[in-house]
PDB file of C-alpha atoms in Angstrom:
ATOM      1  CA  TRP A 861      84.822  78.054 131.694  1.00  0.00           C
ATOM      2  CA  ASP A 862      81.107  78.395 131.741  1.00  0.00           C
ATOM      3  CA  HIS A 863      80.845  79.339 128.146  1.00  0.00           C
ATOM      4  CA  THR A 864      82.915  76.376 126.970  1.00  0.00           C
ATOM      5  CA  ASP A 865      81.232  73.765 129.071  1.00  0.00           C
ATOM      6  CA  GLY A 866      84.376  73.207 130.973  1.00  0.00           C
ATOM      7  CA  ASN A 867      86.697  72.457 128.037  1.00  0.00           C
ATOM      8  CA  PRO A 868      90.024  73.810 129.203  1.00  0.00           C
ATOM      9  CA  ARG A 869      91.557  74.492 125.665  1.00  0.00           C
ATOM     10  CA  ASP A 870      88.449  76.401 124.577  1.00  0.00           C
ATOM     11  CA  ALA A 871      88.347  78.212 127.871  1.00  0.00           C
ATOM     12  CA  LEU A 872      91.809  79.484 127.445  1.00  0.00           C
ATOM     13  CA  TYR A 873      91.139  80.324 123.852  1.00  0.00           C
ATOM     14  CA  PHE A 874      88.261  82.587 124.656  1.00  0.00           C
ATOM     15  CA  TRP A 875      90.018  84.096 127.721  1.00  0.00           C
ATOM     16  CA  LEU A 876      92.828  85.194 125.510  1.00  0.00           C
ATOM     17  CA  ARG A 877      90.442  86.568 122.910  1.00  0.00           C
ATOM     18  CA  SER A 878      88.851  88.717 125.629  1.00  0.00           C
ATOM     19  CA  LEU A 879      92.087  90.477 126.547  1.00  0.00           C
ATOM     20  CA  VAL A 880      92.842  93.739 124.773  1.00  0.00           C
ATOM     21  CA  PRO A 881      96.078  95.684 125.169  1.00  0.00           C
ATOM     22  CA  ASP A 882      95.552  99.032 126.744  1.00  0.00           C
ATOM     23  CA  GLU A 883      98.064 101.833 127.706  1.00  0.00           C
ATOM     24  CA  GLY A 884     101.502 100.771 128.788  1.00  0.00           C
ATOM     25  CA  ALA A 885     101.422  97.341 130.372  1.00  0.00           C
ATOM     26  CA  LEU A 886      97.770  97.244 131.119  1.00  0.00           C
ATOM     27  CA  VAL A 887      95.310  94.891 129.685  1.00  0.00           C
ATOM     28  CA  ARG A 888      91.497  95.280 129.515  1.00  0.00           C
ATOM     29  CA  VAL A 889      88.974  92.501 129.452  1.00  0.00           C
ATOM     30  CA  HIS A 890      86.225  92.791 126.851  1.00  0.00           C
ATOM     31  CA  LEU A 891      83.555  90.394 125.683  1.00  0.00           C
ATOM     32  CA  PHE A 892      84.718  88.084 122.961  1.00  0.00           C
ATOM     33  CA  GLU A 893      82.830  87.304 119.778  1.00  0.00           C
ATOM     34  CA  ALA A 894      81.356  83.783 120.276  1.00  0.00           C
ATOM     35  CA  ARG A 895      80.173  81.623 117.441  1.00  0.00           C
ATOM     36  CA  THR A 896      76.683  80.192 117.623  1.00  0.00           C
ATOM     37  CA  ALA A 897      75.284  76.871 116.390  1.00  0.00           C
ATOM     38  CA  ASP A 898      73.028  78.901 114.074  1.00  0.00           C
ATOM     39  CA  GLY A 899      76.160  79.774 111.978  1.00  0.00           C
ATOM     40  CA  LEU A 900      76.298  76.066 110.998  1.00  0.00           C
ATOM     41  CA  GLU A 901      72.704  75.723 109.926  1.00  0.00           C
ATOM     42  CA  HIS A 902      73.787  76.107 106.286  1.00  0.00           C
ATOM     43  CA  LEU A 903      76.022  73.033 106.238  1.00  0.00           C
ATOM     44  CA  ARG A 904      75.274  70.329 103.676  1.00  0.00           C
ATOM     45  CA  GLU A 905      75.048  66.777 104.832  1.00  0.00           C
ATOM     46  CA  LEU A 906      78.567  65.721 103.984  1.00  0.00           C
ATOM     47  CA  SER A 907      79.845  68.818 105.814  1.00  0.00           C
ATOM     48  CA  ARG A 908      77.898  67.832 108.914  1.00  0.00           C
ATOM     49  CA  PHE A 909      79.297  64.259 108.767  1.00  0.00           C
ATOM     50  CA  CYS A 910      82.875  65.436 108.205  1.00  0.00           C
ATOM     51  CA  LEU A 911      82.488  67.837 111.160  1.00  0.00           C
ATOM     52  CA  ARG A 912      81.173  65.066 113.320  1.00  0.00           C
ATOM     53  CA  ALA A 913      83.920  62.648 112.392  1.00  0.00           C
ATOM     54  CA  VAL A 914      86.622  65.116 113.196  1.00  0.00           C
ATOM     55  CA  LEU A 915      85.016  66.150 116.386  1.00  0.00           C
ATOM     56  CA  VAL A 916      84.434  62.583 117.645  1.00  0.00           C
ATOM     57  CA  HIS A 917      87.891  61.513 116.872  1.00  0.00           C
ATOM     58  CA  GLY A 918      89.726  64.584 117.947  1.00  0.00           C
ATOM     59  CA  SER A 919      91.691  65.005 114.849  1.00  0.00           C
ATOM     60  CA  LEU A 920      91.723  63.189 111.531  1.00  0.00           C
ATOM     61  CA  SER A 921      93.597  63.320 108.254  1.00  0.00           C
ATOM     62  CA  ALA A 922      91.555  63.675 105.046  1.00  0.00           C
ATOM     63  CA  ASP A 923      92.198  59.984 104.170  1.00  0.00           C
ATOM     64  CA  GLU A 924      90.973  58.999 107.596  1.00  0.00           C
ATOM     65  CA  VAL A 925      87.848  60.871 107.131  1.00  0.00           C
ATOM     66  CA  VAL A 926      87.324  59.134 103.827  1.00  0.00           C
ATOM     67  CA  ARG A 927      87.703  55.700 105.635  1.00  0.00           C
ATOM     68  CA  VAL A 928      85.363  56.695 108.435  1.00  0.00           C
ATOM     69  CA  LEU A 929      82.629  58.030 106.214  1.00  0.00           C
ATOM     70  CA  TYR A 930      82.958  55.736 103.176  1.00  0.00           C
ATOM     71  CA  GLU A 931      82.569  58.733 100.942  1.00  0.00           C
ATOM     72  CA  ASP A 932      84.144  59.848  97.662  1.00  0.00           C
ATOM     73  CA  LYS A 933      87.726  60.979  98.332  1.00  0.00           C
ATOM     74  CA  GLU A 934      87.409  64.089  96.170  1.00  0.00           C
ATOM     75  CA  GLU A 935      84.198  65.238  97.798  1.00  0.00           C
ATOM     76  CA  VAL A 936      85.614  64.736 101.261  1.00  0.00           C
ATOM     77  CA  PHE A 937      88.765  66.700 100.392  1.00  0.00           C
ATOM     78  CA  THR A 938      86.678  69.487  98.913  1.00  0.00           C
ATOM     79  CA  THR A 939      84.421  69.495 102.035  1.00  0.00           C
ATOM     80  CA  LEU A 940      87.314  69.648 104.473  1.00  0.00           C
ATOM     81  CA  GLY A 941      88.911  72.493 102.446  1.00  0.00           C
ATOM     82  CA  TRP A 942      85.569  74.355 102.511  1.00  0.00           C
ATOM     83  CA  LEU A 943      85.244  73.814 106.288  1.00  0.00           C
ATOM     84  CA  ALA A 944      88.867  75.003 106.839  1.00  0.00           C
ATOM     85  CA  GLU A 945      88.308  78.106 104.676  1.00  0.00           C
ATOM     86  CA  ARG A 946      85.570  79.211 106.929  1.00  0.00           C
ATOM     87  CA  GLY A 947      87.602  78.611 110.007  1.00  0.00           C
ATOM     88  CA  ILE A 948      85.429  75.751 111.319  1.00  0.00           C
ATOM     89  CA  LEU A 949      88.309  73.292 110.934  1.00  0.00           C
ATOM     90  CA  ALA A 950      91.868  74.082 111.842  1.00  0.00           C
ATOM     91  CA  PRO A 951      95.043  72.407 110.840  1.00  0.00           C
ATOM     92  CA  VAL A 952      96.963  70.271 113.338  1.00  0.00           C
ATOM     93  CA  ALA A 953     100.714  69.435 113.202  1.00  0.00           C
ATOM     94  CA  GLU A 954     101.521  66.967 110.527  1.00  0.00           C
ATOM     95  CA  HIS A 955     101.733  63.385 111.503  1.00  0.00           C
ATOM     96  CA  SER A 956     105.376  62.264 111.658  1.00  0.00           C
ATOM     97  CA  GLU A 957     104.916  58.945 110.110  1.00  0.00           C
ATOM     98  CA  THR A 958     102.656  59.689 107.276  1.00  0.00           C
ATOM     99  CA  ASN A 959     103.206  63.562 106.731  1.00  0.00           C
ATOM    100  CA  ALA A 960      99.446  63.790 106.309  1.00  0.00           C
ATOM    101  CA  GLN A 961      97.761  67.125 107.329  1.00  0.00           C
ATOM    102  CA  ARG A 962      95.353  66.503 110.157  1.00  0.00           C
ATOM    103  CA  TRP A 963      92.254  68.613 111.003  1.00  0.00           C
ATOM    104  CA  GLU A 964      90.579  69.509 114.215  1.00  0.00           C
ATOM    105  CA  VAL A 965      87.503  71.581 115.097  1.00  0.00           C
ATOM    106  CA  SER A 966      88.921  75.083 115.706  1.00  0.00           C
ATOM    107  CA  PRO A 967      88.516  76.403 119.200  1.00  0.00           C
ATOM    108  CA  ALA A 968      86.386  79.238 118.030  1.00  0.00           C
ATOM    109  CA  TRP A 969      83.869  76.861 116.579  1.00  0.00           C
ATOM    110  CA  HIS A 970      84.210  73.942 118.994  1.00  0.00           C
ATOM    111  CA  ARG A 971      81.230  74.886 121.425  1.00  0.00           C
ATOM    112  CA  ALA A 972      79.022  75.797 118.589  1.00  0.00           C
ATOM    113  CA  ALA A 973      79.806  72.613 116.654  1.00  0.00           C
ATOM    114  CA  VAL A 974      79.036  70.438 119.782  1.00  0.00           C
ATOM    115  CA  ARG A 975      75.712  72.111 120.249  1.00  0.00           C
ATOM    116  CA  TYR A 976      74.767  71.943 116.668  1.00  0.00           C
ATOM    117  CA  LEU A 977      75.590  68.222 116.261  1.00  0.00           C
ATOM    118  CA  LYS A 978      73.698  67.530 119.406  1.00  0.00           C
ATOM    119  CA  ARG A 979      70.654  69.369 118.134  1.00  0.00           C
ATOM    120  CA  LYS A 980      71.009  67.343 114.794  1.00  0.00           C
ATOM    121  CA  HIS A 981      71.226  64.132 116.868  1.00  0.00           C
ATOM    122  CA  LEU A 982      74.713  63.276 115.374  1.00  0.00           C
ATOM    123  CA  ILE A 983      76.364  63.166 118.778  1.00  0.00           C
ATOM    124  CA  SER A 984      74.922  62.527 122.256  1.00  0.00           C
ATOM    125  CA  GLU A 985      75.732  63.776 125.712  1.00  0.00           C
TER     126      GLU A 985
END
């Protein structure tokens, strides 16, 4: 809870990542691997803005990111794919009306993304 700044979804994600099966029905608790904001320092400008848009809106389709950022559709699609390949963005269930793939910041990267975007003054408290 402390590690995720009170975000329940992220707290449960990291709690489950800290549980390791042991002998029989026992489970041991180990430290989990946490991503740091430093892992996002290499992001290009468009990647930062795509990450911010998805984080602020909760989840967005690629077309919605294009509309939010007023950027080239092909570049946005490529950037979202690049962020997804690295696990920074995660797919969300398809939207029933449009069948468009939606993206959200993955729980593993959520805390690091928030801290990184705050440091870059792209989001506020």
